[in-house]
C-alpha positions in Angstrom: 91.7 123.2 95.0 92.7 121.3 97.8 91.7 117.7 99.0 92.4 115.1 101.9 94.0 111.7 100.4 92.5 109.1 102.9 93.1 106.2 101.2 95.2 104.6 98.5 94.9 101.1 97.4 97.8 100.7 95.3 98.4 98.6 92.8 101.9 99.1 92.8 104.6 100.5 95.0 104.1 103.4 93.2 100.5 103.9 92.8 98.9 107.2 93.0 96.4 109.8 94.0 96.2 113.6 94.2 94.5 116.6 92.1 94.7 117.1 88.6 94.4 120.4 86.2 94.3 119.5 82.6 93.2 121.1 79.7 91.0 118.7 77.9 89.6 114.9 79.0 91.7 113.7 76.1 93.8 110.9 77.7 97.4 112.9 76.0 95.9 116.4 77.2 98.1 119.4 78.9 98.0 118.8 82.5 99.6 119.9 85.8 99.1 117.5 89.2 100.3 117.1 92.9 100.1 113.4 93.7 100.8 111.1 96.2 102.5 107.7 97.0 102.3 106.3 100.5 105.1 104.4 101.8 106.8 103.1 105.2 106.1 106.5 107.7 106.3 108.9 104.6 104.1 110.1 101.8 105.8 110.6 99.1 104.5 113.6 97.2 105.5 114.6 93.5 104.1 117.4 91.1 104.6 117.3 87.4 103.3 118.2 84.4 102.7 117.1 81.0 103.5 120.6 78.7 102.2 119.7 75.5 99.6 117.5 74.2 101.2 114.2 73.9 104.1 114.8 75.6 105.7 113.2 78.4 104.7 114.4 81.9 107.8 115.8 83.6 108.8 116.3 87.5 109.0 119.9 88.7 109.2 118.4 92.3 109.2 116.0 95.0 109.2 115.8 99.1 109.2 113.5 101.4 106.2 114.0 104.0 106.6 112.7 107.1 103.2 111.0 108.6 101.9 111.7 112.1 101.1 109.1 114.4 97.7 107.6 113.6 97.4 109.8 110.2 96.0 107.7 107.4 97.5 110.1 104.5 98.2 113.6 103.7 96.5 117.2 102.2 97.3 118.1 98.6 96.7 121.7 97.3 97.2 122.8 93.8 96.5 127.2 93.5 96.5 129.0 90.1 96.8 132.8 90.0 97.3 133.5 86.0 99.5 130.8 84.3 101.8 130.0 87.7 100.5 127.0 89.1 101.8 125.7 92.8 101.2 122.3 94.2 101.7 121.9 97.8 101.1 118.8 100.5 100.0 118.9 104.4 100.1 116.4 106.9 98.8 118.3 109.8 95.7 119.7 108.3 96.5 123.3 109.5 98.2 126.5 108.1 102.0 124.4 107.3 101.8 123.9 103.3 104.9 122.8 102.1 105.4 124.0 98.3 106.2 121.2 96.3 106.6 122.7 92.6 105.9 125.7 91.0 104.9 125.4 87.2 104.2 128.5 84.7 102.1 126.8 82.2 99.9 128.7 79.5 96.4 126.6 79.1 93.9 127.6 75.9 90.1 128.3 77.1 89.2 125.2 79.0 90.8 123.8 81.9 89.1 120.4 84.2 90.3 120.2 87.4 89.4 117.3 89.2 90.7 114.2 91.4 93.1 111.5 89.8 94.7 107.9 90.5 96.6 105.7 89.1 98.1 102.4 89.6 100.8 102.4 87.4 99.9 98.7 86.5 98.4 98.1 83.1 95.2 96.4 83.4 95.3 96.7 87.0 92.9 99.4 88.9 93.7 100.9 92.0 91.1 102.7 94.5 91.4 106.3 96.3 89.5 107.5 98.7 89.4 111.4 99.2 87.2 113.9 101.5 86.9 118.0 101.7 87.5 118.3 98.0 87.1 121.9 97.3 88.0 124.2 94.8 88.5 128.3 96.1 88.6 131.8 94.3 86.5 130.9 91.4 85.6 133.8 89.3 81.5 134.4 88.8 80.5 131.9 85.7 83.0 129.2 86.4 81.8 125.9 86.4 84.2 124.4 89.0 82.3 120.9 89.6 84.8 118.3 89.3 85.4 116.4 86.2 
């Protein structure tokens, strides 16, 4: 699935928005995600993953993304083939994916994909914007609407 972040109210100075692959809509669910933080000239971009239900979400990677001139945010991409998952970021909107983690993770049945924030202020909301969500390489019968 990839999508184009173009907007990030954040709550905090490390707010966040990206894609999210999780196993059930339980709030403690397996999940993988490539999110992003803007800062000063750079979005930050960090993928992680939460291994076991209830367990604490974990960094498997983080870059430092460089923004363009005139560029509101960047592109996030998150590819599964089997149980390897790779997230990725974009700032030019072109061919130049820049990996940023690579996560074998096993999921039961289901998985929900979808779009994510979060402020990371209890009690506080925080508002994302996003455009060109799609999801690629679905196999016949999916349902790959987002959650």
């Amino acid at each position: 699935m990839i999508t184009y972040v173009t907007r990030l109210d954040a709550a905090a100075v490390d707010s966040q928005a990206g894609l999210l692959a999780r196993e059930s809509l339980s709030t403690n669910s397996r999940s993988i995600q490539v999110l992003l933080t803007p800062a000063a000239g750079v979005d930050e971009v960090q993928s992680s993953y939460r291994g076991t239900n209830g367990g604490n979400t974990l960094s498997v990677g983080f870059e430092l993304l460089p923004r363009p001139s005139g560029s509101s945010n960047s592109w996030l991409r998150l590819t599964r083939q089997g149980d390897l998952f790779t997230a990725y970021c974009n700032n030019d909107g072109g061919t130049n994916w820049i990996t940023t983690g690579v996560i074998t993770q096993a999921f039961s049945t289901n998985l929900f994909i979808g779009l994510a924030t979060a402020s990371k202020t209890n009690g506080t909301a925080t508002v994302a914007d996003f455009t060109q969500f799609t999801t690629i390489g679905a196999r016949p019968g999916d349902n790959v609407l987002p959650t």
